[in-house]
Short mmCIF file of C-alpha atoms in Angstrom, two decimals:
data_model
loop_
_atom_site.label_atom_id
_atom_site.label_comp_id
_atom_site.label_asym_id
_atom_site.label_seq_id
_atom_site.Cartn_x
_atom_site.Cartn_y
_atom_site.Cartn_z
CA MET A 1 18.26 13.02 12.43
CA THR A 2 16.46 10.06 10.83
CA ARG A 3 12.69 10.12 11.36
CA PHE A 4 9.63 8.18 10.28
CA TRP A 5 5.92 8.73 10.75
CA LEU A 6 4.56 5.43 12.05
CA GLY A 7 1.09 4.09 11.34
CA GLY A 8 -0.45 1.66 13.80
CA TYR A 9 -3.51 -0.16 15.07
CA GLY A 10 -5.41 1.28 18.03
CA PRO A 11 -7.59 -0.56 20.59
CA ALA A 12 -10.57 -0.89 18.23
CA MET A 13 -8.34 -2.86 15.83
CA GLY A 14 -6.63 -4.93 18.51
CA GLY A 15 -3.54 -2.76 18.96
CA ALA A 16 -2.11 -0.21 21.37
CA ALA A 17 -1.29 2.72 19.06
CA ASP A 18 -2.68 6.12 20.12
CA GLY A 19 -2.31 7.74 16.70
CA ILE A 20 0.37 8.49 14.13
CA GLY A 21 3.64 7.87 15.92
CA LEU A 22 7.18 9.15 15.51
CA LEU A 23 10.13 6.82 15.11
CA ALA A 24 13.45 8.65 15.31
CA GLY A 25 17.17 8.16 15.68
CA ASP A 26 20.33 10.23 15.83
CA ALA A 27 22.99 10.36 13.15
CA ASP A 28 23.71 6.69 13.78
CA ALA A 29 20.07 5.67 13.22
CA ALA A 30 21.12 2.11 12.47
CA THR A 31 21.58 1.48 16.18
CA ALA A 32 19.52 4.20 17.83
CA LEU A 33 16.00 4.18 16.36
CA SER A 34 13.34 4.53 19.05
CA TYR A 35 9.62 5.21 19.33
CA ARG A 36 9.07 8.79 20.51
CA GLY A 37 5.31 8.61 21.07
CA ALA A 38 2.17 9.60 19.15
CA VAL A 39 2.06 12.99 17.42
CA THR A 40 -1.69 12.81 16.69
CA SER A 41 -4.70 11.42 18.52
CA THR A 42 -6.04 9.31 15.67
CA PRO A 43 -7.88 5.96 15.71
CA SER A 44 -5.92 3.24 13.88
CA PRO A 45 -4.04 5.21 11.19
CA SER A 46 -2.98 1.95 9.54
CA TRP A 47 -1.58 3.34 6.26
CA LEU A 48 0.06 6.70 5.52
CA ALA A 49 0.77 8.58 2.31
CA ARG A 50 2.41 11.90 1.50
CA HIS A 51 1.34 14.74 -0.79
CA PRO A 52 3.86 15.02 -3.66
CA SER A 53 4.57 18.75 -3.14
CA LEU A 54 2.98 19.88 0.15
CA ASP A 55 4.00 18.96 3.71
CA VAL A 56 0.76 17.03 4.22
CA VAL A 57 0.25 13.42 5.30
CA TYR A 58 -2.88 11.35 4.67
CA ALA A 59 -3.94 8.49 6.93
CA ALA A 60 -6.31 5.59 6.35
CA LEU A 61 -8.36 5.38 9.57
CA GLU A 62 -9.11 1.72 9.09
CA GLY A 63 -11.48 1.16 12.00
CA ASP A 64 -13.41 4.36 11.26
CA SER A 65 -13.73 3.73 7.51
CA ALA A 66 -12.40 7.22 6.78
CA VAL A 67 -9.35 9.13 5.51
CA GLN A 68 -7.89 12.22 7.17
CA ALA A 69 -5.29 14.82 6.18
CA PHE A 70 -2.62 16.20 8.54
CA ALA A 71 -0.37 19.20 7.97
CA ARG A 72 3.15 19.25 9.37
CA THR A 73 3.35 22.23 11.72
CA GLY A 74 6.76 21.66 13.28
CA GLU A 75 9.79 19.41 13.13
CA THR A 76 7.83 16.53 14.66
CA ALA A 77 4.23 17.83 14.77
CA LEU A 78 1.19 16.98 12.68
CA THR A 79 -2.09 18.90 12.93
CA PRO A 80 -5.45 17.78 11.46
CA LEU A 81 -6.18 19.53 8.17
CA GLY A 82 -9.95 19.26 8.19
CA GLU A 83 -12.24 16.53 9.44
CA PRO A 84 -12.04 12.85 8.41
CA VAL A 85 -13.70 12.10 5.07
CA GLU A 86 -15.72 8.92 4.66
CA ALA A 87 -14.25 6.31 2.34
CA GLY A 88 -15.45 2.73 2.83
CA GLN A 89 -15.46 -0.12 5.33
CA PHE A 90 -12.00 -0.92 6.71
CA VAL A 91 -10.09 1.40 4.41
CA CYS A 92 -6.59 -0.08 4.53
CA HIS A 93 -4.56 1.79 1.89
CA VAL A 94 -4.28 5.28 0.42
CA ALA A 95 -2.24 6.41 -2.59
CA VAL A 96 -1.90 10.04 -3.67
CA ALA A 97 -1.90 10.95 -7.37
CA PRO A 98 1.38 12.37 -8.73
CA SER A 99 -0.54 15.57 -9.52
CA GLY A 100 -1.60 15.90 -5.87
CA ARG A 101 -5.19 16.56 -6.98
CA PHE A 102 -6.77 13.42 -5.55
CA LEU A 103 -6.07 10.17 -3.70
CA ILE A 104 -7.30 6.62 -4.05
CA ALA A 105 -8.55 4.78 -0.95
CA SER A 106 -8.83 0.97 -1.05
CA CYS A 107 -11.39 -0.53 1.31
CA TYR A 108 -10.95 -4.09 2.48
CA GLY A 109 -14.35 -4.45 4.12
CA ASP A 110 -16.69 -3.60 1.25
CA GLY A 111 -14.35 -3.73 -1.75
CA ARG A 112 -14.81 -0.07 -2.64
CA VAL A 113 -12.17 1.83 -4.58
CA VAL A 114 -12.72 5.48 -3.69
CA ARG A 115 -11.42 8.65 -5.31
CA ILE A 116 -11.27 11.64 -2.95
CA GLY A 117 -10.35 15.09 -4.22
CA ILE A 118 -7.56 17.24 -2.73
CA ASP A 119 -7.60 21.04 -2.84
CA ALA A 120 -4.67 23.41 -3.38
CA GLU A 121 -3.81 23.45 0.36
CA GLY A 122 -3.86 19.66 0.63
CA ARG A 123 -7.28 19.37 2.29
CA LEU A 124 -9.52 16.48 1.38
CA ILE A 125 -12.68 17.55 -0.47
CA PRO A 126 -15.84 16.00 1.03
CA ASP A 127 -18.57 14.79 -1.31
CA ALA A 128 -20.71 17.92 -0.83
CA ALA A 129 -17.84 20.16 -1.91
CA ASN A 130 -17.40 18.16 -5.12
CA ASN A 131 -20.79 19.06 -6.56
CA ALA A 132 -19.02 21.36 -9.02
CA ALA A 133 -17.45 18.29 -10.67
CA GLU A 134 -20.47 17.84 -12.96
CA LEU A 135 -20.32 21.49 -14.05
CA ARG A 136 -16.57 21.30 -14.68
CA ALA A 137 -17.10 18.16 -16.73
CA ALA A 138 -19.75 19.89 -18.84
CA LEU A 139 -17.53 22.91 -19.46
CA LEU A 140 -14.60 20.71 -20.47
CA GLY A 141 -16.73 18.37 -22.54
CA GLU A 142 -15.71 15.38 -20.42
CA PRO A 143 -17.94 12.46 -19.37
CA PHE A 144 -19.43 12.55 -15.89
CA ASP A 145 -20.87 9.56 -14.03
CA ALA A 146 -23.92 10.98 -12.27
CA ALA A 147 -24.63 7.62 -10.63
CA ALA A 148 -21.46 7.86 -8.54
CA PRO A 149 -21.26 10.19 -5.53
CA ALA A 150 -19.32 13.34 -6.40
CA GLY A 151 -15.65 12.86 -5.69
CA VAL A 152 -16.08 9.13 -5.13
CA ALA A 153 -15.19 6.42 -7.60
CA ALA A 154 -17.43 3.56 -8.58
CA ALA A 155 -17.37 0.65 -6.17
CA ALA A 156 -15.86 -2.66 -7.18
CA SER A 157 -17.48 -4.50 -10.08
CA ASP A 158 -20.44 -6.60 -9.03
CA ARG A 159 -19.95 -9.21 -11.75
CA TYR A 160 -19.01 -11.75 -9.06
CA ALA A 161 -22.01 -11.06 -6.81
CA GLY A 162 -23.32 -14.38 -5.55
CA ALA A 163 -20.32 -16.30 -6.88
CA LEU A 164 -18.84 -19.11 -4.79
CA THR A 165 -15.27 -20.30 -4.27
CA ALA A 166 -14.16 -23.83 -5.12
CA THR A 167 -14.97 -24.79 -1.51
CA GLY A 168 -18.52 -23.41 -1.72
CA GLU A 169 -17.93 -20.18 0.19
CA ALA A 170 -19.33 -16.86 -1.02
CA ARG A 171 -16.78 -14.67 -2.80
CA VAL A 172 -16.43 -11.25 -1.18
CA SER A 173 -14.68 -8.21 -2.65
CA HIS A 174 -11.65 -6.96 -0.67
CA ALA A 175 -9.89 -4.00 -2.30
CA HIS A 176 -6.40 -3.77 -0.82
CA ALA A 177 -4.04 -1.37 -2.60
CA ALA A 178 -3.64 1.08 -5.48
CA ALA A 179 -0.72 2.07 -7.70
CA PHE A 180 -0.38 4.84 -10.29
CA LEU A 181 0.83 3.52 -13.64
CA PRO A 182 3.19 5.36 -16.01
CA ASP A 183 0.44 6.00 -18.57
CA GLY A 184 -1.82 7.77 -16.04
CA ARG A 185 -4.11 4.83 -15.34
CA ILE A 186 -4.49 3.31 -11.88
CA ALA A 187 -4.16 -0.33 -10.81
CA THR A 188 -5.96 -1.72 -7.75
CA THR A 189 -5.94 -5.17 -6.21
CA ASP A 190 -9.03 -7.11 -5.14
CA LEU A 191 -7.91 -9.84 -2.77
CA GLY A 192 -11.36 -11.43 -2.56
CA PHE A 193 -12.13 -11.61 -6.29
CA ASP A 194 -8.52 -12.40 -7.38
CA LEU A 195 -8.41 -9.39 -9.69
CA VAL A 196 -6.14 -6.54 -10.61
CA ARG A 197 -8.39 -3.74 -11.87
CA ILE A 198 -7.19 -1.02 -14.23
CA TRP A 199 -9.01 2.33 -13.93
CA ARG A 200 -9.03 5.59 -15.90
CA PRO A 201 -9.47 8.77 -13.84
CA SER A 202 -11.68 11.43 -15.39
CA ALA A 203 -13.91 14.30 -14.27
CA GLY A 204 -13.87 13.48 -10.58
CA VAL A 205 -14.61 9.75 -10.90
CA LEU A 206 -12.89 6.51 -11.86
CA THR A 207 -13.96 4.51 -14.89
CA LEU A 208 -13.13 0.81 -15.03
CA ASP A 209 -10.90 0.16 -18.05
CA HIS A 210 -10.43 -3.59 -17.74
CA GLU A 211 -9.60 -6.35 -15.27
CA VAL A 212 -6.76 -8.87 -15.06
CA VAL A 213 -8.06 -12.18 -13.73
CA LEU A 214 -5.59 -14.12 -11.57
CA PRO A 215 -6.01 -17.81 -10.59
CA GLU A 216 -8.77 -18.37 -8.09
CA GLY A 217 -7.71 -18.24 -4.45
CA VAL A 218 -4.34 -16.48 -4.84
CA GLY A 219 -5.45 -13.26 -3.07
CA PRO A 220 -3.60 -10.30 -4.70
CA ARG A 221 -2.64 -7.86 -1.94
CA HIS A 222 0.10 -5.30 -2.62
CA MET A 223 2.14 -4.25 -5.64
CA VAL A 224 5.01 -2.12 -6.88
CA VAL A 225 5.64 -0.50 -10.24
CA HIS A 226 9.06 -1.44 -11.65
CA PRO A 227 11.18 1.19 -13.45
CA SER A 228 10.62 -0.87 -16.63
CA ALA A 229 6.83 -0.24 -16.20
CA HIS A 230 6.13 -3.86 -15.25
CA LEU A 231 3.80 -4.33 -12.30
CA HIS A 232 4.77 -6.82 -9.57
CA VAL A 233 1.91 -8.11 -7.40
CA VAL A 234 2.29 -10.20 -4.22
CA THR A 235 -0.50 -12.61 -3.27
CA GLU A 236 -1.51 -13.17 0.34
CA TYR A 237 -2.96 -16.66 0.02
CA SER A 238 -0.70 -18.39 -2.52
CA CYS A 239 2.63 -16.75 -1.52
CA GLU A 240 3.40 -15.78 -5.11
CA VAL A 241 4.69 -12.76 -6.98
CA PHE A 242 2.90 -12.17 -10.29
CA THR A 243 4.41 -9.90 -12.92
CA LEU A 244 2.07 -7.98 -15.22
CA ALA A 245 2.86 -6.11 -18.43
CA THR A 246 0.93 -4.21 -21.10
CA GLY A 247 0.32 -5.60 -24.56
CA PRO A 248 0.27 -3.69 -27.86
CA ASP A 249 -3.37 -2.72 -27.26
CA GLY A 250 -2.66 -1.31 -23.80
CA THR A 251 -4.31 -4.21 -21.98
CA TRP A 252 -2.48 -5.59 -18.97
CA GLY A 253 -1.82 -9.30 -18.54
CA VAL A 254 0.26 -11.78 -16.53
CA VAL A 255 3.69 -12.58 -17.98
CA SER A 256 5.16 -14.61 -15.10
CA ALA A 257 4.53 -15.94 -11.58
CA VAL A 258 6.85 -17.40 -8.96
CA LEU A 259 6.71 -18.46 -5.32
CA ALA A 260 7.99 -15.74 -2.99
CA SER A 261 10.23 -18.41 -1.45
CA PRO A 262 10.69 -22.10 -2.32
CA ILE A 263 10.03 -22.95 1.33
CA ALA A 264 7.01 -20.70 1.82
CA GLN A 265 4.14 -22.68 3.34
CA VAL A 266 0.81 -21.87 1.70
CA GLY A 267 -1.86 -21.66 4.39
CA THR A 268 0.72 -20.86 7.06
CA ASP A 269 2.60 -17.97 5.48
CA PHE A 270 0.73 -14.84 4.39
CA PRO A 271 2.79 -12.27 2.45
CA ALA A 272 2.12 -8.65 3.33
CA GLU A 273 3.97 -5.75 1.71
CA LEU A 274 6.06 -5.84 -1.45
CA ALA A 275 8.97 -3.38 -1.52
CA ARG A 276 11.82 -2.82 -3.96
CA SER A 277 15.35 -1.56 -3.88
CA ARG A 278 15.99 1.91 -5.28
CA ASP A 279 17.28 0.55 -8.59
CA GLY A 280 14.41 -1.93 -8.83
CA GLN A 281 16.69 -4.95 -9.07
CA ILE A 282 15.58 -6.58 -5.79
CA LEU A 283 12.09 -7.12 -4.36
CA TYR A 284 11.38 -7.93 -0.71
CA THR A 285 8.23 -9.45 0.72
CA ALA A 286 7.45 -10.38 4.33
CA LEU A 287 5.93 -13.76 5.14
CA ARG A 288 3.67 -13.42 8.14
CA GLY A 289 3.51 -16.79 9.88
CA SER A 290 7.11 -17.89 9.54
CA ASN A 291 7.97 -14.20 10.17
CA THR A 292 10.61 -14.12 7.48
CA ILE A 293 11.73 -11.76 4.73
CA ALA A 294 12.06 -13.19 1.23
CA ALA A 295 14.33 -11.49 -1.31
CA LEU A 296 13.69 -11.87 -5.05
CA ARG A 297 15.90 -10.81 -7.93
CA VAL A 298 14.30 -9.09 -10.92
CA ARG A 299 15.37 -10.71 -14.19
CA GLY A 300 15.62 -9.43 -17.75
CA SER A 301 13.87 -6.11 -18.26
CA GLY A 302 11.54 -6.68 -15.31
CA GLU A 303 9.35 -9.39 -16.81
CA SER A 304 10.20 -12.06 -14.23
CA VAL A 305 11.64 -12.52 -10.74
CA GLU A 306 13.34 -15.33 -8.85
CA SER A 307 13.70 -15.98 -5.14
CA PHE A 308 17.27 -16.08 -3.88
CA ALA A 309 17.35 -15.44 -0.12
CA LEU A 310 15.29 -15.77 3.06
CA SER A 311 15.95 -14.22 6.47
CA ASP A 312 14.42 -13.85 9.92
CA SER A 313 12.38 -10.62 10.02
CA GLY A 314 13.18 -9.94 13.68
CA VAL A 315 9.49 -9.32 14.50
CA ASP A 316 6.17 -11.13 14.87
CA TRP A 317 3.70 -10.63 11.99
CA PRO A 318 5.79 -8.34 9.75
CA ARG A 319 3.04 -6.18 8.25
CA HIS A 320 5.14 -3.56 6.47
CA HIS A 321 8.76 -2.99 5.49
CA LEU A 322 10.81 -0.60 3.39
CA VAL A 323 14.34 -0.21 2.10
CA PHE A 324 16.13 2.71 3.73
CA GLU A 325 19.77 3.72 3.26
CA GLY A 326 20.87 0.22 2.36
CA LYS A 327 18.94 -1.46 5.18
CA LEU A 328 15.46 -2.94 5.62
CA LEU A 329 13.08 -1.55 8.24
CA VAL A 330 10.37 -4.00 9.35
CA ALA A 331 7.15 -3.37 11.36
CA GLY A 332 6.02 -6.17 13.68
CA GLN A 333 2.30 -5.72 14.26
CA ARG A 334 1.90 -8.49 16.87
CA SER A 335 5.26 -8.11 18.61
CA ASP A 336 4.78 -4.35 19.14
CA SER A 337 8.23 -3.80 17.72
CA ILE A 338 10.29 -2.75 14.72
CA ALA A 339 13.51 -4.28 13.42
CA LEU A 340 16.32 -3.04 11.19
CA LEU A 341 18.00 -5.63 8.97
CA ASP A 342 21.38 -5.30 7.28
CA LEU A 343 21.40 -5.86 3.51
CA ASP A 344 24.35 -7.20 1.57
CA GLU A 345 25.79 -4.31 -0.45
CA ARG A 346 26.54 -6.52 -3.43
CA THR A 347 23.58 -8.92 -3.62
CA GLY A 348 20.86 -7.16 -1.61
CA ALA A 349 20.27 -10.27 0.51
CA PRO A 350 19.16 -9.70 4.13
CA LEU A 351 22.14 -10.47 6.39
CA GLY A 352 20.73 -10.32 9.90
CA ILE A 353 19.10 -8.20 12.57
CA ARG A 354 21.04 -5.04 13.40
CA HIS A 355 18.59 -3.32 15.72
CA GLN A 356 15.20 -3.83 17.41
CA ALA A 357 12.96 -1.37 19.26
CA ALA A 358 9.53 -1.32 20.89
CA ALA A 359 6.61 0.38 19.08
CA PRO A 360 2.85 -0.09 19.55
CA ALA A 361 1.22 -2.31 16.87
CA PRO A 362 3.16 -0.74 13.97
CA THR A 363 1.60 -1.15 10.53
CA HIS A 364 3.31 1.35 8.22
CA PHE A 365 6.46 3.48 7.88
CA LEU A 366 6.56 6.83 6.11
CA PRO A 367 9.91 8.67 6.04
CA VAL A 368 9.69 12.26 7.32
CA ARG A 369 11.00 14.64 4.66
#
């Protein structure tokens, strides 16, 4: 059986989801996926992430500004593993470290980038339980930032405090996503300040390494790490895909940028997720507004991309999508539905809508292992 945990927006965030849902289908999932109801009673679990080795799922409770862990206790059952842990205002994304020892929460409302510890059973470690971090740091001879709450990273840089946009509006930090880089550092996007921040994790906190400044007003949102170690970043406001690479000194910088689609309408279309094929040769981004899926081909060794196809997403406001068994699964936040698109086996281009099903305000898919 094919199954997905399904994140969604609840009433406080304008949706109808009751908690983490289950999307399932029989052996022929391409034509039989259906929403099987909520498996948790959780307010707006808008983004989900999995522990790398334990059967534990973490949810960003966006409306509650918290993150919570859930243990799988049956084929289709999730049980809370401890109480929610505070993160920041409108936490919209969580990413778990490959080591499974901590996660990074990105908070849209206040721009905070938060590191939360994870214990050996997969439970989140609240701030009070992280007080030993300073002692561990002393024993190991590592630096410790006493100004930051234990277990919590520094908030976004305040260098832009009071800054204005070209139209005279105040610039506001909006952290949106995190990605773990091959060298152990962490990249995060700041949609409000047009930055990609590079962090170094150490002794229970995050230390800002450097920042990559993108053109003003582009709005970096989500990103994927290419097998070549390039970083592809999609921008919500300018409908572009920026490609970043490291230089000889380890500093990241922009090496190329391209429109997600030649017919994308800036100010009308707002790209959401960026997903890639298993081999990394094709990227897909959803354009909310025109409700389309743009396909981009990765060129060279990953240093550039080019748009080559555009297709109807089959939903309204496609907030998230992923490649699954040669098809593309799309979540329609405003249409309360999901869609499954066929992909061309040779080119990877979206071919058309194979299947549609009802689901309450879906915002994120996570395959059930």
